[in-house]
Amino acid sequence: MEESINKSLSARSQAVVWHPFTQMQLSPAPIGVVKGDGMYLIDEYGNRYMDVISSWWTCLHGHSHPYITEKITEQAASLEHVIFAGFTHEPAVRLAERLINYLPDNQSRIFYSDNGSTAVEVGLKMAFQYWQNIGKKKTKVIAFKDSYHGDTFGAMSVGSRSAFTEPFFPFLFDVEFIESPAKDEELCRKQLIELVSREDVAAMIYEPLVQGAGGMLMYSEKVLDKLLEICKEHNVLCIADEVMTGFCRTGQMFASNYCEVKPDIICLSKGLSGGVMAMGATSCSAEIYDAFLSDHFMSKTFFHGHSFTANPISCAAANASLDLLESHEVQDRIREIHNNHNTYALGLVNNPKVENVRVKGTLLALDVKSDVITGYGNAVRDEINTFFLEKGILLRPLGNTIYLLPPYCISDNQLQQVYQTINEYLLLK
Ligand SMILES: Cc1ncc(COP(=O)(O)O)c(C=O)c1O
């Protein structure tokens, strides 16, 4: 105990903690964060880092937002948790009512879970069991190349195969991967048409409009509508993974709202609770839900759940986050972030150091030109990471893809400061 008092938080962490997505042997000591304050994370030495990636795309309104803090404190004092089978509570009901109101109008039920991966697991299990419950043998899933849906086994199975999942290949179920619509729309469409003619295709899962971890790859709602239409014509369920795109990241509340064709199942997390509490939710249409109804407990029931399903404090955080999101102030900021990104992106178009400058809603992405691959494996990642951290900006790139997905409280001045720092980095290249 004595010893730990004299050691830094970072050193103590290194002695006992195993960090995610981290090669522990190579990685520099983690930064010990002691406080969150709006756009900033403050470390144990008082250094401030502007969090322009919203800490893995979660933090919607800035760190330790006073309004959300007040609401979760109130909730903790009145009901901190309750089993969600046979019991319900106001924050969960209210949140479900509000989500249903914002989701595409065919969505009718909300199933709660714990994070993005579990929201996807639930979506996949709903789809498989739906077909079983109505007596059809459909077991195949279609997914896009370059997709990422999480790290549990089902979510890994439908994610693009890569070094991330290689140790688990023998345990992943078979998935039909088609070309990413962001890379080749026509090939993607053709491959989908070939596959859906088979009788056994249960569902297609996709990240609507932006494939996040795959490199912030963007494609249009027109293309997505065509793909969804093909699925609908062939009785293939559409599962929209809005874990990253939800809650105005792409401008609209959900990326699916840009489309004419509506998904059957939608997976939510990250911004759901304003990024404050771990939480997932999966919505579905009435048609899916009705297929799980039965006169017998052991028949057709969805036997899935988590200890912390619909945790009241998480639901309170989500309701508070929605209150903020509904305000004119936040909606104005969302539009302003988009306008700032657009103006900056226009100025970058002829910059010989970058390519594929792209903007969707509050997301700006660009690829730093590279002699090697564009992608997560590009080692320029570490150089970019260090450069920006030294300038007090947390901008963890995806390989050579630099992107900004900031909390909505970011000011115009802060955005300009970040753009200026990107320019400085590009000048050094
Ligand atoms: C589109 C998408 N789906 C699912 C996930 C998994 O979410 P979680 O990390 O909360 O399990 C992520 C995480 O980045 C994601 O971007």
Short mmCIF file of C-alpha atoms and ligand atoms in Angstrom, two decimals:
data_model
loop_
_atom_site.label_atom_id
_atom_site.label_comp_id
_atom_site.label_asym_id
_atom_site.label_seq_id
_atom_site.Cartn_x
_atom_site.Cartn_y
_atom_site.Cartn_z
CA MET A 1 0.00 0.00 0.00
CA GLU A 2 2.78 2.40 1.06
CA GLU A 3 4.57 1.65 -2.18
CA SER A 4 1.57 2.35 -4.40
CA ILE A 5 1.09 5.76 -2.79
CA ASN A 6 4.46 6.90 -4.13
CA LYS A 7 3.96 5.47 -7.60
CA SER A 8 2.20 7.25 -10.44
CA LEU A 9 -1.26 6.08 -11.48
CA SER A 10 0.24 5.12 -14.81
CA ALA A 11 2.94 2.92 -13.20
CA ARG A 12 0.42 1.25 -10.89
CA SER A 13 -1.77 0.54 -13.90
CA GLN A 14 1.16 -1.01 -15.74
CA ALA A 15 1.76 -3.37 -12.85
CA VAL A 16 -1.76 -4.81 -12.66
CA VAL A 17 -3.96 -3.87 -15.62
CA TRP A 18 -4.26 -5.47 -19.07
CA HIS A 19 -5.49 -2.86 -21.56
CA PRO A 20 -7.73 -3.47 -24.61
CA PHE A 21 -6.36 -3.43 -28.18
CA THR A 22 -2.90 -2.97 -26.70
CA GLN A 23 0.36 -4.87 -27.22
CA MET A 24 1.39 -4.60 -23.59
CA GLN A 25 5.05 -5.28 -24.33
CA LEU A 26 5.42 -2.41 -26.80
CA SER A 27 2.90 0.11 -25.76
CA PRO A 28 4.03 3.28 -23.93
CA ALA A 29 2.82 3.74 -20.36
CA PRO A 30 -0.89 4.63 -20.30
CA ILE A 31 -1.85 8.19 -19.49
CA GLY A 32 -3.38 8.31 -16.00
CA VAL A 33 -6.56 10.36 -16.29
CA VAL A 34 -7.89 11.91 -13.11
CA LYS A 35 -10.63 14.20 -14.41
CA GLY A 36 -12.95 14.84 -17.32
CA ASP A 37 -14.03 18.39 -18.09
CA GLY A 38 -16.11 19.02 -21.22
CA MET A 39 -13.83 18.60 -24.23
CA TYR A 40 -10.86 17.80 -21.99
CA LEU A 41 -9.32 14.87 -20.18
CA ILE A 42 -6.87 15.91 -17.47
CA ASP A 43 -4.01 13.63 -16.47
CA GLU A 44 -2.33 13.10 -13.11
CA TYR A 45 0.25 15.80 -13.91
CA GLY A 46 -2.35 18.38 -14.93
CA ASN A 47 -1.86 17.97 -18.69
CA ARG A 48 -5.04 18.55 -20.69
CA TYR A 49 -6.03 16.53 -23.76
CA MET A 50 -8.81 17.64 -26.07
CA ASP A 51 -10.83 14.49 -26.78
CA VAL A 52 -11.77 14.84 -30.46
CA ILE A 53 -12.71 11.18 -30.88
CA SER A 54 -15.15 11.21 -27.96
CA SER A 55 -13.26 8.39 -26.21
CA TRP A 56 -14.05 5.63 -28.70
CA TRP A 57 -17.05 7.50 -30.12
CA THR A 58 -19.02 7.36 -26.89
CA CYS A 59 -18.97 10.79 -25.26
CA LEU A 60 -21.71 12.90 -26.88
CA HIS A 61 -21.87 16.01 -24.72
CA GLY A 62 -18.40 16.32 -23.21
CA HIS A 63 -16.88 14.66 -20.17
CA SER A 64 -18.57 14.79 -16.76
CA HIS A 65 -21.46 16.86 -18.09
CA PRO A 66 -23.15 18.46 -15.04
CA TYR A 67 -26.71 17.73 -16.20
CA ILE A 68 -26.06 14.02 -16.83
CA THR A 69 -24.10 13.80 -13.57
CA GLU A 70 -27.05 15.30 -11.69
CA LYS A 71 -29.53 12.87 -13.28
CA ILE A 72 -27.48 9.73 -12.62
CA THR A 73 -26.80 10.85 -9.05
CA GLU A 74 -30.54 11.31 -8.47
CA GLN A 75 -31.23 7.90 -10.00
CA ALA A 76 -28.56 6.14 -7.93
CA ALA A 77 -30.14 7.53 -4.79
CA SER A 78 -33.63 6.33 -5.72
CA LEU A 79 -33.10 2.98 -7.51
CA GLU A 80 -29.65 1.79 -8.50
CA HIS A 81 -30.55 -1.56 -10.04
CA VAL A 82 -33.33 -4.12 -10.30
CA ILE A 83 -33.69 -7.49 -12.01
CA PHE A 84 -35.36 -6.82 -15.38
CA ALA A 85 -37.29 -10.10 -15.71
CA GLY A 86 -40.67 -9.73 -14.08
CA PHE A 87 -39.86 -6.13 -13.06
CA THR A 88 -39.67 -2.84 -14.90
CA HIS A 89 -38.96 0.80 -14.02
CA GLU A 90 -39.67 4.33 -15.18
CA PRO A 91 -36.25 5.21 -16.71
CA ALA A 92 -36.28 2.07 -18.91
CA VAL A 93 -39.88 2.54 -20.04
CA ARG A 94 -39.39 6.23 -20.74
CA LEU A 95 -36.20 5.57 -22.67
CA ALA A 96 -37.84 2.86 -24.78
CA GLU A 97 -40.76 5.20 -25.56
CA ARG A 98 -38.36 7.93 -26.62
CA LEU A 99 -36.16 5.65 -28.73
CA ILE A 100 -39.18 4.17 -30.53
CA ASN A 101 -40.25 7.72 -31.31
CA TYR A 102 -36.91 8.55 -32.97
CA LEU A 103 -36.21 5.22 -34.69
CA PRO A 104 -37.63 4.42 -38.15
CA ASP A 105 -41.39 4.05 -37.75
CA ASN A 106 -41.51 0.26 -38.19
CA GLN A 107 -39.54 -0.28 -34.95
CA SER A 108 -41.76 -1.34 -32.07
CA ARG A 109 -39.75 -2.89 -29.20
CA ILE A 110 -36.50 -2.21 -27.34
CA PHE A 111 -34.37 -5.00 -25.87
CA TYR A 112 -31.67 -3.73 -23.50
CA SER A 113 -28.12 -5.04 -23.07
CA ASP A 114 -24.68 -3.82 -22.03
CA ASN A 115 -22.55 -2.57 -24.95
CA GLY A 116 -22.23 -2.50 -28.73
CA SER A 117 -21.14 -6.11 -29.08
CA THR A 118 -24.06 -7.40 -27.02
CA ALA A 119 -26.48 -5.17 -28.96
CA VAL A 120 -25.19 -6.95 -32.09
CA GLU A 121 -25.35 -10.42 -30.47
CA VAL A 122 -28.95 -9.76 -29.54
CA GLY A 123 -29.73 -8.58 -33.08
CA LEU A 124 -28.21 -11.72 -34.61
CA LYS A 125 -29.92 -14.06 -32.14
CA MET A 126 -33.27 -12.34 -32.74
CA ALA A 127 -32.83 -12.82 -36.48
CA PHE A 128 -31.84 -16.51 -36.27
CA GLN A 129 -34.58 -17.34 -33.80
CA TYR A 130 -37.19 -15.38 -35.75
CA TRP A 131 -36.76 -17.75 -38.70
CA GLN A 132 -36.76 -20.79 -36.42
CA ASN A 133 -39.91 -19.58 -34.63
CA ILE A 134 -41.82 -19.20 -37.90
CA GLY A 135 -40.62 -22.60 -39.09
CA LYS A 136 -38.09 -21.60 -41.76
CA LYS A 137 -34.54 -22.91 -42.00
CA LYS A 138 -32.46 -19.82 -42.63
CA THR A 139 -29.05 -19.74 -41.03
CA LYS A 140 -26.72 -17.68 -43.24
CA VAL A 141 -25.72 -14.08 -42.62
CA ILE A 142 -24.38 -11.62 -45.17
CA ALA A 143 -21.95 -8.91 -44.02
CA PHE A 144 -19.70 -6.36 -45.70
CA LYS A 145 -15.97 -6.66 -46.02
CA ASP A 146 -14.19 -4.07 -43.81
CA SER A 147 -17.01 -4.26 -41.28
CA TYR A 148 -16.58 -4.26 -37.52
CA HIS A 149 -19.40 -5.25 -35.19
CA GLY A 150 -17.64 -5.99 -31.90
CA ASP A 151 -15.59 -8.59 -30.08
CA THR A 152 -17.98 -11.21 -28.74
CA PHE A 153 -18.15 -14.38 -30.82
CA GLY A 154 -21.25 -13.59 -32.85
CA ALA A 155 -20.11 -10.01 -33.40
CA MET A 156 -16.64 -11.21 -34.41
CA SER A 157 -18.17 -13.74 -36.80
CA VAL A 158 -19.98 -11.04 -38.77
CA GLY A 159 -16.96 -8.71 -38.72
CA SER A 160 -14.37 -8.75 -41.47
CA ARG A 161 -11.80 -11.46 -40.83
CA SER A 162 -8.46 -9.93 -39.85
CA ALA A 163 -5.48 -10.24 -37.50
CA PHE A 164 -7.87 -9.04 -34.78
CA THR A 165 -9.93 -12.22 -35.01
CA GLU A 166 -7.42 -14.72 -36.40
CA PRO A 167 -6.92 -16.71 -33.16
CA PHE A 168 -10.66 -17.36 -33.14
CA PHE A 169 -11.24 -18.31 -36.79
CA PRO A 170 -12.08 -21.95 -35.93
CA PHE A 171 -14.84 -20.81 -33.60
CA LEU A 172 -16.51 -18.18 -35.79
CA PHE A 173 -19.65 -19.15 -37.70
CA ASP A 174 -19.62 -19.00 -41.46
CA VAL A 175 -20.61 -15.66 -42.97
CA GLU A 176 -20.90 -14.57 -46.60
CA PHE A 177 -18.83 -11.41 -47.00
CA ILE A 178 -19.62 -9.12 -49.90
CA GLU A 179 -17.58 -6.16 -51.13
CA SER A 180 -17.88 -2.99 -49.07
CA PRO A 181 -20.30 -0.58 -50.79
CA ALA A 182 -17.83 2.17 -49.89
CA LYS A 183 -15.19 0.50 -52.09
CA ASP A 184 -17.18 -0.84 -55.06
CA GLU A 185 -20.94 -0.23 -55.10
CA GLU A 186 -21.58 -2.27 -58.23
CA LEU A 187 -19.63 -5.34 -57.10
CA CYS A 188 -21.32 -5.17 -53.70
CA ARG A 189 -24.77 -5.09 -55.34
CA LYS A 190 -23.91 -7.94 -57.72
CA GLN A 191 -22.58 -10.15 -54.94
CA LEU A 192 -25.66 -9.46 -52.83
CA ILE A 193 -28.00 -10.35 -55.70
CA GLU A 194 -26.17 -13.66 -56.22
CA LEU A 195 -26.40 -14.56 -52.54
CA VAL A 196 -30.00 -13.62 -51.79
CA SER A 197 -31.32 -16.02 -54.41
CA ARG A 198 -30.35 -18.80 -51.98
CA GLU A 199 -33.10 -19.99 -49.66
CA ASP A 200 -31.02 -20.08 -46.51
CA VAL A 201 -30.05 -16.41 -46.06
CA ALA A 202 -31.40 -15.19 -42.71
CA ALA A 203 -30.09 -11.63 -42.53
CA MET A 204 -27.72 -8.96 -43.75
CA ILE A 205 -25.91 -6.92 -41.11
CA TYR A 206 -24.36 -3.56 -41.99
CA GLU A 207 -23.05 -0.30 -40.57
CA PRO A 208 -25.32 2.26 -42.26
CA LEU A 209 -23.50 4.96 -44.28
CA VAL A 210 -20.18 4.70 -42.41
CA GLN A 211 -18.03 1.65 -41.73
CA GLY A 212 -16.32 2.97 -38.62
CA ALA A 213 -13.44 0.80 -37.43
CA GLY A 214 -12.85 -0.34 -41.04
CA GLY A 215 -11.48 3.17 -41.68
CA MET A 216 -14.45 5.55 -41.60
CA LEU A 217 -15.45 4.32 -45.06
CA MET A 218 -18.52 6.19 -46.31
CA TYR A 219 -21.23 5.29 -48.79
CA SER A 220 -24.48 6.93 -49.76
CA GLU A 221 -28.02 6.32 -48.59
CA LYS A 222 -29.00 5.78 -52.26
CA VAL A 223 -26.67 2.79 -52.48
CA LEU A 224 -27.82 1.47 -49.12
CA ASP A 225 -31.49 1.78 -50.12
CA LYS A 226 -30.81 -0.34 -53.21
CA LEU A 227 -29.11 -3.03 -51.11
CA LEU A 228 -31.91 -3.04 -48.54
CA GLU A 229 -34.53 -3.28 -51.29
CA ILE A 230 -32.81 -6.39 -52.64
CA CYS A 231 -32.85 -7.93 -49.16
CA LYS A 232 -36.52 -7.12 -48.63
CA GLU A 233 -37.49 -8.58 -52.01
CA HIS A 234 -35.84 -11.84 -50.97
CA ASN A 235 -37.07 -12.07 -47.40
CA VAL A 236 -33.65 -11.35 -45.89
CA LEU A 237 -33.80 -9.49 -42.58
CA CYS A 238 -31.86 -6.21 -42.44
CA ILE A 239 -29.87 -5.56 -39.24
CA ALA A 240 -28.56 -2.00 -38.99
CA ASP A 241 -25.59 -1.71 -36.63
CA GLU A 242 -25.94 1.93 -35.51
CA VAL A 243 -23.59 1.50 -32.56
CA MET A 244 -21.28 4.19 -33.96
CA THR A 245 -23.63 6.12 -36.27
CA GLY A 246 -26.52 6.61 -33.83
CA PHE A 247 -27.45 9.76 -31.94
CA CYS A 248 -26.71 12.37 -34.62
CA ARG A 249 -23.16 11.34 -35.46
CA THR A 250 -24.11 11.42 -39.15
CA GLY A 251 -26.31 14.51 -38.74
CA GLN A 252 -29.69 12.78 -38.36
CA MET A 253 -30.64 10.98 -35.14
CA PHE A 254 -29.93 7.64 -36.83
CA ALA A 255 -28.16 6.97 -40.12
CA SER A 256 -31.07 4.67 -41.04
CA ASN A 257 -33.33 7.74 -41.05
CA TYR A 258 -31.65 8.87 -44.28
CA CYS A 259 -32.97 5.75 -46.03
CA GLU A 260 -36.35 4.96 -47.55
CA VAL A 261 -36.13 1.25 -46.75
CA LYS A 262 -36.30 0.45 -43.06
CA PRO A 263 -34.22 -2.11 -41.22
CA ASP A 264 -35.94 -4.91 -39.30
CA ILE A 265 -33.51 -4.76 -36.38
CA ILE A 266 -31.32 -1.88 -35.12
CA CYS A 267 -28.36 -2.12 -32.72
CA LEU A 268 -27.47 0.86 -30.48
CA SER A 269 -24.82 1.64 -27.89
CA LYS A 270 -21.94 4.15 -27.39
CA GLY A 271 -23.81 7.51 -27.60
CA LEU A 272 -26.97 5.86 -26.23
CA SER A 273 -26.08 6.81 -22.66
CA GLY A 274 -24.27 9.96 -23.78
CA GLY A 275 -21.18 7.79 -23.41
CA VAL A 276 -21.52 7.89 -19.64
CA MET A 277 -22.62 4.35 -18.76
CA ALA A 278 -22.02 1.03 -20.51
CA MET A 279 -25.26 0.29 -22.29
CA GLY A 280 -26.66 -1.39 -25.39
CA ALA A 281 -30.10 -1.65 -26.93
CA THR A 282 -31.54 -3.55 -29.87
CA SER A 283 -34.83 -2.55 -31.44
CA CYS A 284 -37.00 -4.63 -33.73
CA SER A 285 -40.16 -4.44 -35.80
CA ALA A 286 -43.51 -5.75 -34.59
CA GLU A 287 -43.23 -8.61 -37.09
CA ILE A 288 -40.06 -9.87 -35.43
CA TYR A 289 -41.41 -9.37 -31.93
CA ASP A 290 -44.70 -11.14 -32.66
CA ALA A 291 -42.84 -14.25 -33.84
CA PHE A 292 -41.57 -14.75 -30.28
CA LEU A 293 -45.04 -14.87 -28.70
CA SER A 294 -46.38 -18.22 -27.54
CA ASP A 295 -48.73 -19.84 -25.03
CA HIS A 296 -45.85 -21.89 -23.59
CA PHE A 297 -42.90 -20.53 -21.60
CA MET A 298 -40.35 -22.88 -23.18
CA SER A 299 -41.54 -22.27 -26.73
CA LYS A 300 -40.39 -19.37 -28.92
CA THR A 301 -39.17 -17.35 -25.90
CA PHE A 302 -36.08 -15.18 -26.38
CA PHE A 303 -33.84 -16.70 -23.72
CA HIS A 304 -31.27 -13.94 -23.60
CA GLY A 305 -30.40 -11.45 -20.89
CA HIS A 306 -27.63 -9.84 -18.85
CA SER A 307 -27.41 -9.14 -15.14
CA PHE A 308 -27.30 -5.40 -15.81
CA THR A 309 -29.99 -5.34 -18.52
CA ALA A 310 -31.71 -1.92 -18.42
CA ASN A 311 -29.72 -0.75 -15.41
CA PRO A 312 -31.70 2.26 -14.10
CA ILE A 313 -28.60 4.49 -13.79
CA SER A 314 -27.67 3.72 -17.41
CA CYS A 315 -31.24 4.45 -18.50
CA ALA A 316 -31.19 7.72 -16.52
CA ALA A 317 -27.95 8.70 -18.28
CA ALA A 318 -29.54 7.88 -21.65
CA ASN A 319 -32.66 9.92 -20.87
CA ALA A 320 -30.51 12.85 -19.74
CA SER A 321 -28.42 12.57 -22.90
CA LEU A 322 -31.59 12.63 -25.03
CA ASP A 323 -32.80 15.73 -23.13
CA LEU A 324 -29.57 17.48 -24.14
CA LEU A 325 -29.69 16.14 -27.70
CA GLU A 326 -33.20 17.51 -28.12
CA SER A 327 -32.13 21.05 -27.15
CA HIS A 328 -31.74 23.74 -29.82
CA GLU A 329 -28.31 24.48 -28.47
CA VAL A 330 -26.97 20.98 -29.17
CA GLN A 331 -28.77 20.67 -32.52
CA ASP A 332 -27.22 24.00 -33.58
CA ARG A 333 -23.77 22.77 -32.55
CA ILE A 334 -24.25 19.58 -34.58
CA ARG A 335 -25.00 21.68 -37.67
CA GLU A 336 -22.09 24.03 -36.93
CA ILE A 337 -19.63 21.15 -36.48
CA HIS A 338 -20.76 19.84 -39.87
CA ASN A 339 -20.33 23.28 -41.50
CA ASN A 340 -16.86 23.70 -39.98
CA HIS A 341 -15.83 20.23 -41.18
CA ASN A 342 -17.13 20.95 -44.69
CA THR A 343 -15.21 24.21 -44.97
CA TYR A 344 -12.00 22.62 -43.71
CA ALA A 345 -12.46 19.59 -46.01
CA LEU A 346 -12.84 21.86 -49.05
CA GLY A 347 -9.52 23.48 -48.22
CA LEU A 348 -7.85 20.07 -48.09
CA VAL A 349 -9.05 18.78 -51.42
CA ASN A 350 -5.92 19.80 -53.32
CA ASN A 351 -3.48 18.98 -50.54
CA PRO A 352 -1.03 16.45 -52.03
CA LYS A 353 -0.39 14.85 -48.62
CA VAL A 354 -3.95 13.59 -48.15
CA GLU A 355 -6.63 11.69 -50.03
CA ASN A 356 -10.28 10.72 -49.63
CA VAL A 357 -11.24 13.71 -47.53
CA ARG A 358 -14.80 12.97 -46.45
CA VAL A 359 -17.47 14.41 -44.19
CA LYS A 360 -20.76 13.03 -42.92
CA GLY A 361 -22.56 14.95 -40.19
CA THR A 362 -20.13 15.52 -37.32
CA LEU A 363 -17.56 13.09 -38.72
CA LEU A 364 -14.55 14.26 -40.74
CA ALA A 365 -12.04 11.73 -42.07
CA LEU A 366 -9.01 11.83 -44.33
CA ASP A 367 -6.29 9.41 -45.30
CA VAL A 368 -2.68 10.54 -45.00
CA LYS A 369 -1.06 9.45 -48.28
CA SER A 370 1.13 6.46 -47.74
CA ASP A 371 3.41 4.17 -49.77
CA VAL A 372 2.06 1.21 -47.88
CA ILE A 373 -1.52 0.18 -47.20
CA THR A 374 -4.31 2.46 -46.14
CA GLY A 375 -5.71 0.76 -43.07
CA TYR A 376 -5.41 -0.02 -39.39
CA GLY A 377 -2.09 -1.83 -39.84
CA ASN A 378 -0.33 1.26 -41.19
CA ALA A 379 2.42 2.07 -38.67
CA VAL A 380 2.07 5.83 -39.20
CA ARG A 381 -0.67 5.41 -36.58
CA ASP A 382 1.85 5.66 -33.72
CA GLU A 383 3.55 8.73 -35.19
CA ILE A 384 0.21 10.54 -35.58
CA ASN A 385 -0.93 9.50 -32.11
CA THR A 386 2.24 10.81 -30.45
CA PHE A 387 2.31 14.06 -32.48
CA PHE A 388 -1.21 14.99 -31.45
CA LEU A 389 -0.85 13.90 -27.82
CA GLU A 390 2.19 16.17 -27.54
CA LYS A 391 -0.01 18.99 -28.82
CA GLY A 392 -2.66 18.15 -26.18
CA ILE A 393 -5.10 16.47 -28.57
CA LEU A 394 -6.42 12.92 -28.25
CA LEU A 395 -6.76 11.87 -31.88
CA ARG A 396 -6.23 8.14 -32.10
CA PRO A 397 -6.10 7.46 -35.85
CA LEU A 398 -7.16 4.25 -37.59
CA GLY A 399 -3.78 3.49 -39.20
CA ASN A 400 -3.19 6.38 -41.62
CA THR A 401 -6.81 7.52 -41.41
CA ILE A 402 -7.16 10.65 -39.32
CA TYR A 403 -10.70 11.37 -38.22
CA LEU A 404 -12.57 13.71 -35.91
CA LEU A 405 -15.77 12.60 -34.19
CA PRO A 406 -15.94 15.13 -31.36
CA PRO A 407 -18.42 15.62 -28.52
CA TYR A 408 -21.08 18.12 -29.58
CA CYS A 409 -19.86 20.69 -27.06
CA ILE A 410 -16.73 21.39 -29.13
CA SER A 411 -16.53 25.12 -29.97
CA ASP A 412 -15.65 26.65 -33.34
CA ASN A 413 -12.34 27.84 -31.85
CA GLN A 414 -11.48 24.37 -30.59
CA LEU A 415 -12.30 22.91 -34.00
CA GLN A 416 -10.05 25.48 -35.69
CA GLN A 417 -7.28 24.59 -33.25
CA VAL A 418 -7.57 20.92 -34.21
CA TYR A 419 -7.66 21.67 -37.97
CA GLN A 420 -4.58 23.88 -37.51
CA THR A 421 -2.77 21.04 -35.74
CA ILE A 422 -3.67 18.63 -38.56
CA ASN A 423 -2.21 21.19 -41.00
CA GLU A 424 0.99 21.37 -38.92
CA TYR A 425 1.28 17.58 -38.99
CA LEU A 426 0.75 17.48 -42.76
CA LEU A 427 3.44 20.16 -43.28
CA LEU A 428 5.94 17.87 -41.54
CA LYS A 429 5.16 14.96 -43.87
C1 LIG B 1 -20.34 -0.39 -35.56
C2 LIG B 1 -19.91 -1.01 -34.27
N1 LIG B 1 -20.59 -2.06 -33.79
C3 LIG B 1 -20.26 -2.64 -32.63
C4 LIG B 1 -19.20 -2.18 -31.89
C5 LIG B 1 -18.82 -2.84 -30.58
O1 LIG B 1 -19.17 -2.02 -29.53
P1 LIG B 1 -18.52 -2.28 -28.07
O2 LIG B 1 -17.08 -1.92 -28.19
O3 LIG B 1 -19.29 -1.37 -27.18
O4 LIG B 1 -18.73 -3.71 -27.75
C6 LIG B 1 -18.46 -1.08 -32.35
C7 LIG B 1 -17.30 -0.57 -31.59
O5 LIG B 1 -16.52 0.22 -32.03
C8 LIG B 1 -18.82 -0.48 -33.58
O6 LIG B 1 -18.15 0.56 -34.07
#
